[in-house]
XYZ file of C-alpha atoms in Angstrom:
352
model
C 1.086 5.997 4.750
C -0.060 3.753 7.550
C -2.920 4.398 9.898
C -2.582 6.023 12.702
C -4.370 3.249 14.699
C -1.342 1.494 14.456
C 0.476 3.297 17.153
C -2.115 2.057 19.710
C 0.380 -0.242 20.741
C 3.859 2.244 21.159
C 6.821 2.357 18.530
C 8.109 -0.568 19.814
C 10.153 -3.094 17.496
C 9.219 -6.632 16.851
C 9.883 -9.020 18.951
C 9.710 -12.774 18.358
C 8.545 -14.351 14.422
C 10.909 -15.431 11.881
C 13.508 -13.582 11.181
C 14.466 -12.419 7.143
C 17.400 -11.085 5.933
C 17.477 -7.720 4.393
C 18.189 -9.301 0.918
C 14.441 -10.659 1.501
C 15.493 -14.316 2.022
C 12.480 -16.955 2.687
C 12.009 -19.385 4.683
C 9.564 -17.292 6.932
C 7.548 -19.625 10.140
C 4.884 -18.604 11.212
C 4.689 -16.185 14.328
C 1.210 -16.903 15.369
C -1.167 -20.054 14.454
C -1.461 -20.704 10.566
C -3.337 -23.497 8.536
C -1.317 -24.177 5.421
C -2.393 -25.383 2.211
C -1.430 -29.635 1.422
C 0.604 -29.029 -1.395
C 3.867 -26.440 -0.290
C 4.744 -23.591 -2.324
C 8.107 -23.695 -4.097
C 10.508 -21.726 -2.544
C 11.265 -18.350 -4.567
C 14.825 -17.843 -5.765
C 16.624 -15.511 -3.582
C 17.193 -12.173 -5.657
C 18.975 -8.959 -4.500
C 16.996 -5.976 -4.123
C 17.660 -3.767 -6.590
C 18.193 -6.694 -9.281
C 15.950 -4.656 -11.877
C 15.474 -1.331 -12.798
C 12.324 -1.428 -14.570
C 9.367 -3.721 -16.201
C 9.268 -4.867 -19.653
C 5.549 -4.321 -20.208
C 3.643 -1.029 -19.438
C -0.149 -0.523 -20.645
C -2.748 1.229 -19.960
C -6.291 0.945 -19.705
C -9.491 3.179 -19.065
C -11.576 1.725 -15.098
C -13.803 3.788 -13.804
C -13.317 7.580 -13.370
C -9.993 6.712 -14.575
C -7.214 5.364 -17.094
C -5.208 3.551 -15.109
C -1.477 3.031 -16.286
C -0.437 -0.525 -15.226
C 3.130 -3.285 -15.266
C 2.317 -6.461 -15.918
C 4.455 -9.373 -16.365
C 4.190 -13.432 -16.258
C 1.408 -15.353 -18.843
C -1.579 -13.648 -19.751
C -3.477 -17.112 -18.579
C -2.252 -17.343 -15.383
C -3.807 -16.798 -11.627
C -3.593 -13.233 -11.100
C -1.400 -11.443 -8.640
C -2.552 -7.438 -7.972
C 0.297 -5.436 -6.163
C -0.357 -2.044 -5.020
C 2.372 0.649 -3.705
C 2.152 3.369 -1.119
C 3.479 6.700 -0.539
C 5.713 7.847 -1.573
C 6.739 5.224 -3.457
C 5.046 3.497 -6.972
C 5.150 0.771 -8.914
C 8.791 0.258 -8.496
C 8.633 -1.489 -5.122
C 7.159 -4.493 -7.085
C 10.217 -4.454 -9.720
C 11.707 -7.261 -8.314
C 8.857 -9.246 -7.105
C 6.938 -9.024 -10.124
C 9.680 -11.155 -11.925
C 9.714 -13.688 -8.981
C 6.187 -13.931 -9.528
C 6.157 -14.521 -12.940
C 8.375 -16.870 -12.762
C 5.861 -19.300 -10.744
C 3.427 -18.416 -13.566
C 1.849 -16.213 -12.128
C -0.174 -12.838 -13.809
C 1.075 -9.925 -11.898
C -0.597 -6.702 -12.420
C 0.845 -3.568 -10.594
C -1.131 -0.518 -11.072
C -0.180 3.014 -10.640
C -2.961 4.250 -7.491
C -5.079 7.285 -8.688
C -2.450 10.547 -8.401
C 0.591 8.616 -9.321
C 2.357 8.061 -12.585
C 0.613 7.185 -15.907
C -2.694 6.837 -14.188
C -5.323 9.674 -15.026
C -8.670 10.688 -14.056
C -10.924 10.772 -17.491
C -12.540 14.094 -16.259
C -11.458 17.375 -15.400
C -14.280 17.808 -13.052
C -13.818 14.648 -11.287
C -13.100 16.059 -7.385
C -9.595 14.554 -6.988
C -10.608 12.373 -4.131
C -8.305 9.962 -1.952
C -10.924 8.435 0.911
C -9.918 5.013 1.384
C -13.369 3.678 -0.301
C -12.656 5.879 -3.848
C -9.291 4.287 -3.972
C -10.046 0.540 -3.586
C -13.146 0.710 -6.352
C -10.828 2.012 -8.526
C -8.934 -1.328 -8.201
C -12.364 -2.964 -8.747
C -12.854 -1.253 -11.759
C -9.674 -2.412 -12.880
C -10.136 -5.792 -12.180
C -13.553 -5.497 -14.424
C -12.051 -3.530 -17.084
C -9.537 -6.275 -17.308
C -11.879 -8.870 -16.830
C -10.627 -10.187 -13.999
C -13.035 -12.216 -11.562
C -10.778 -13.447 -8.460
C -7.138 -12.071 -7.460
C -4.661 -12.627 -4.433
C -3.963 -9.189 -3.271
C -0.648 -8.152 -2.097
C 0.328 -4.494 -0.667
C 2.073 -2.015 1.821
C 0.674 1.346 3.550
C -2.159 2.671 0.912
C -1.728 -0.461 -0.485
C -2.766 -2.622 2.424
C -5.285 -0.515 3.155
C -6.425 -0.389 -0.342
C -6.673 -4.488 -0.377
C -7.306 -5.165 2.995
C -10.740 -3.017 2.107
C -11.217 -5.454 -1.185
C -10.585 -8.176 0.903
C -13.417 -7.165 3.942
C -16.256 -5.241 1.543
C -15.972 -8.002 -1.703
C -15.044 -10.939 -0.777
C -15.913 -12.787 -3.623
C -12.842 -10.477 -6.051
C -10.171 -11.992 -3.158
C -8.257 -14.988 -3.814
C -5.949 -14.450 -0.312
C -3.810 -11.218 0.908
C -0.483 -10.528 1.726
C -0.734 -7.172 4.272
C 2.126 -5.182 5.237
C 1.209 -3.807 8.721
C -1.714 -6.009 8.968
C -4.971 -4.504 9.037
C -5.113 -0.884 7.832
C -8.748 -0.017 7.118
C -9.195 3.614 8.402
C -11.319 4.668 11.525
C -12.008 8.342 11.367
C -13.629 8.262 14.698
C -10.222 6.278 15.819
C -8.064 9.249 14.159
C -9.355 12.241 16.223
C -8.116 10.931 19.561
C -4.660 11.370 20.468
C -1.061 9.486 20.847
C 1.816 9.517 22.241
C 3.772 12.126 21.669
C 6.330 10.068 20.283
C 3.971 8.608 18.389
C 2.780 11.646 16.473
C 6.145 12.884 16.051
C 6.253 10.122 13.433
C 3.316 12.061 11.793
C 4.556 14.907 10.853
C 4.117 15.160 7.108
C 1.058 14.398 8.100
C 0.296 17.750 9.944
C 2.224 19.507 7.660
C 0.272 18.257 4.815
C -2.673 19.650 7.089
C -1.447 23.151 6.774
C -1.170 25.984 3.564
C 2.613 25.538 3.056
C 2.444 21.403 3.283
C 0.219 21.659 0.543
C 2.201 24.678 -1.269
C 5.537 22.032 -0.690
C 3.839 19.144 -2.568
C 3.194 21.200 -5.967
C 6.521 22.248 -5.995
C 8.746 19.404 -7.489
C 12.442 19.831 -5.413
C 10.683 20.617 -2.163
C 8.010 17.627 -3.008
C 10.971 15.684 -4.269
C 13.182 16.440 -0.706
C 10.319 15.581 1.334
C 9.540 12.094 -0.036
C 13.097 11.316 -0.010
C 13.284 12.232 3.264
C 10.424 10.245 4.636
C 12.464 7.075 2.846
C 15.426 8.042 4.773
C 13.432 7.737 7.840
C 11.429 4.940 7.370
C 13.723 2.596 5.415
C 16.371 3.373 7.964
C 18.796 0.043 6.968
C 17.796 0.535 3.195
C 20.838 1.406 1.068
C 18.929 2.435 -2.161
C 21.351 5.188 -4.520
C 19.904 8.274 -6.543
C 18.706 6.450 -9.467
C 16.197 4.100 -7.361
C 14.424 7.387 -5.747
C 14.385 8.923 -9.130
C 13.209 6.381 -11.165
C 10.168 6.651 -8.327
C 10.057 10.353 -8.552
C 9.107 10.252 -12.056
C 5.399 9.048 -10.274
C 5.088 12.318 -8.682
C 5.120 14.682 -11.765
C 1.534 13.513 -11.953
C -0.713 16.840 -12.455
C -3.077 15.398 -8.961
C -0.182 14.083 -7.151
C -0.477 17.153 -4.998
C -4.461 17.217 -4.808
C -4.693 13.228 -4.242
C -1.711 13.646 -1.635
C -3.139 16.352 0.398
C -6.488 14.937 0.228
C -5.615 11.565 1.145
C -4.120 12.803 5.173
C -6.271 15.332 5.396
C -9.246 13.591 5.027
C -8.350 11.110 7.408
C -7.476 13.346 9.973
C -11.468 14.658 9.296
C -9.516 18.081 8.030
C -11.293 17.196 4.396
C -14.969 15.995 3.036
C -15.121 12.893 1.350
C -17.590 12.538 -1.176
C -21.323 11.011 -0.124
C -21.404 8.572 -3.175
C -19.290 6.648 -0.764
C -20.603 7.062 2.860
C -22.435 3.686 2.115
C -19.097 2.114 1.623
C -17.538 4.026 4.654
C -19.534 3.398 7.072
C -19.515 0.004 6.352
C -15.693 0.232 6.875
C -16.325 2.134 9.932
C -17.174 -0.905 11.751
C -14.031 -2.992 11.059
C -15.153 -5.652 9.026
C -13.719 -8.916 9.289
C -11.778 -10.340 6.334
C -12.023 -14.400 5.554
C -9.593 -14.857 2.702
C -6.744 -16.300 3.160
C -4.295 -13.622 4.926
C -0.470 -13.587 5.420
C 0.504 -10.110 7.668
C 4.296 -8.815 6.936
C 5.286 -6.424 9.563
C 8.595 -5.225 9.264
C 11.215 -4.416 12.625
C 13.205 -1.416 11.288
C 9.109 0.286 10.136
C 8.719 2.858 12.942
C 5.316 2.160 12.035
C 5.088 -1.017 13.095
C 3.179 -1.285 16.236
C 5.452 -5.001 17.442
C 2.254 -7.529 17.546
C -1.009 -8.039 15.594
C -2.693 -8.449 19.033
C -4.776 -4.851 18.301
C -6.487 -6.646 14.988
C -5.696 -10.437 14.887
C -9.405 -10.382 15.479
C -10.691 -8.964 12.201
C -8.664 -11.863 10.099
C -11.578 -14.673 10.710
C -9.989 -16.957 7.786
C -6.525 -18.594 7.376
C -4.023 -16.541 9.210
C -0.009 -16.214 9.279
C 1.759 -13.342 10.696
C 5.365 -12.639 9.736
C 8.282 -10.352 10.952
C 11.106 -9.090 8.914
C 14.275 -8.074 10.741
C 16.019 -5.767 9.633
C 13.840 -4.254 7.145
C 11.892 -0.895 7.001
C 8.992 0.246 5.589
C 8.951 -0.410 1.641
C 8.633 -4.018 2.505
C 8.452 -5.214 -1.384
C 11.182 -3.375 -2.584
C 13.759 -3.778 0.615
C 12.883 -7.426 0.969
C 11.307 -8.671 -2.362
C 11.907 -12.433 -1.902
C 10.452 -12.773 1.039
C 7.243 -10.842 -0.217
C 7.309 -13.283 -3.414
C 7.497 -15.773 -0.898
C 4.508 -14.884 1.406
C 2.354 -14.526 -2.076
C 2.971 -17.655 -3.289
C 2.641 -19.301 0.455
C -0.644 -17.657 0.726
C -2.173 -18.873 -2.207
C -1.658 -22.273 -0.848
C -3.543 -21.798 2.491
C-alpha cells in the first residue's frame, strides 16, 4: 500500500476540493491551480460501482522476466490508457472504468502487477523481487512487448507508485497521470524514521508482514484471504462491496509468489529486505525525488486513512500541468469505489 511518507502530515481528512459522490460522479474543480487543455473532455456517463463483474478480453503476453496476464478493452488503434491496481486488490478495481474508457475510444490495458493473478515470472530462479524500480520496468517491458511508445498512466497505492516512477525516470513513455495519493515514490532513508503513533497503527500489516508468522499468514489462503479482506474493511470504510466482489479479487492471490512478492514488497521498504543491485542505478535515482513534468491529475480520497489532507508535502515534485482532486466520501480503492470520477480525471488529464 501507500508510503509511509504520507503520514508526514497526520491522519487528518480532507478538507476543501470538490466534492464526489460515492457513486464516482464528475464534475470534479480543481483544488489547487490547474492549466487545462482548449478543447474540454466529454463528461463520462455516470455508472454505479459495481456495474460489471468482469472484462470481456483477457490475454497474455511474455515482458521482461515475465508473462504478464493483461484486460484490455476499447479499439486496438486508439490512445492508450495503462491502469495499475494495488494491494490487495487486482485488476478488478478498473472493471468499471475500463468500459468508461473505452467508450471515449480509448485503449485501456490493465495488467496484473508481478505476484498477482495470471502474471508469471518466466524463471524459477528469478529472486521474486518487489522494490519499487523492478516493478515499474516490468510495466516498461510491457509497454515494449506491446509496442507501445507513449501512455497516460492511471493508478492507486503500488499503482501510483508504480506510474508516478514511469512518469519521473522516462518521461518520454508518459502521456499524463492520474495519482491516487499523489506522489508515492519510496524514500528508504524517509521510512526508517518514525510516526505518530497513530500513524503507525495504520501500519500494521505492515509489521506483521515484517515478522515469521506475517509471512507464514500470507501462504496460507483463509488466513491470507481474512487479512486482505480485512484491510478493505478498514480502508474502504463507506464501501458496501458483497462476497462475490472480494472473491472475484481473491482469485489474484492464489498466485504461487503472491506470498514472496507480498512480503518482499513491505519488507524491503522498511530496509528489513535486499533489493537487488541491477537496480541501485534506478533507486538511487528515485532516492532523490525526481520531479515529474507530464501532465498530472492527484485523486486523494477523504474516507483513505491514508490520505495525509493536502498535497502541500509534494506539490513540489509535479513541475508540469497540475490538478489536485478530493473525493468525499470515498476510501481507498479509489477506481473501483468511485469509477466515474477516475474515468473522468483520465480523460480530463489527457486534455491538459
Amino acid at each position: 500500500m501507500m508510503d509511509r511518507r504520507t503520514f508526514s502530515k497526520g491522519l487528518g481528512l480532507a478538507a476543501g476540493g470538490a466534492a464526489a459522490s460515492l457513486a464516482g460522479l464528475a464534475s470534479l474543480p480543481a483544488a489547487s491551480a490547474a492549466t487545462p487543455g482548449p478543447t474540454p473532455a466529454p463528461a463520462v456517463p455516470a455508472v454505479t460501482p459495481g456495474a460489471h463483474a468482469s472484462f470481456t478480453s483477457l490475454k497474455r503476453v511474455r515482458a521482461g522476466l515475465l508473462d504478464i496476464g493483461y484486460a484490455e478493452a476499447g479499439p486496438a488503434r486508439g490512445p492508450v490508457v495503462i491502469c495499475l491496481h494495488g494491494w490487495p486488490y487486482d485488476i478488478h478495481s478498473f472493471v468499471d472504468v475500463a468500459p468508461l474508457l473505452a467508450a471515449q475510444g480509448y485503449r485501456v490495458i490493465v495488467p496484473y502487477l508481478r505476484g498477482h493473478g495470471t502474471t508469471r515470472f518466466l524463471s524459477s530462479r528469478t529472486f521474486r523481487n518487489a522494490q519499487q524500480s523492478a516493478i515499474a520496468l516490468d510495466i516498461i517491458a510491457l509497454m515494449d512487448a506491446l509496442r507501445i511508445e507513449k501512455a497516460v498512466l492511471a493508478g492507486f497505492d503500488w499503482g501510483s507508485r508504480t506510474a508516478d516512477i514511469i512518469a519521473a525516470l522516462w518521461p518520454e513513455r508518459c502521456e499524463a497521470l492520474v495519482s491516487v495519493s499523489g506522489y508515492l515514490i519510496t524514500s528508504l532513508e524517509a521510512n526508517l524514521k518514525p510516526l505518530p503513533p497513530k500513524a503507525e497503527y495504520a501500519w500494521w500489516y505492515q509489521y506483521y508482514f515484517a515478522t515469521e508468522r506475517g509471512r507464514l499468514a500470507m501462504e496460507d489462503e483463509t488466513k491470507r484471504n481474512e487479512l486482505n479482506r480485512l484491510v478493505w474493511d478498514t480502508v474502504s470504510p463507506t464501501w458496501s462491496f458483497d462476497d462475490a466482489t472480494f472473491e472475484r479479487t481473491a482469485a489474484a492471490f492464489d498466485n504461487p509468489d503472491y506470498a514472496a512478492i507480498v512480503i518482499h514488497n513491505y519488507r524491503w521498504r522498511l530496509s528489513l529486505a535486499q533489493g537487488e543491485r541491477r537496480y541501485d542505478g534506478l533507486e538511487n535515482r528515485l532516492a532523490v525525488r525526481p520531479a515529474i513534468t507530464a501532465p498530472t491529475i492527484v485523486l486523494d480520497a477523504d474516507r483513505d486513512p491514508f490520505t495525509a489532507g493536502s498535497d502541500s508535502s509534494y506539490r513540489d515534485r509535479f513541475t508540469g500541468a497540475y490538478e489536485y482532486r478530493t473525493l468525499a466520501g470515498i476510501g481507498h480503492n479509489v477506481p473501483q469505489e468511485a469509477p466515474t470520477a477516475f474515468a473522468q480525471a483520465v480523460l480530463d488529464v489527457a486534455r491538459f
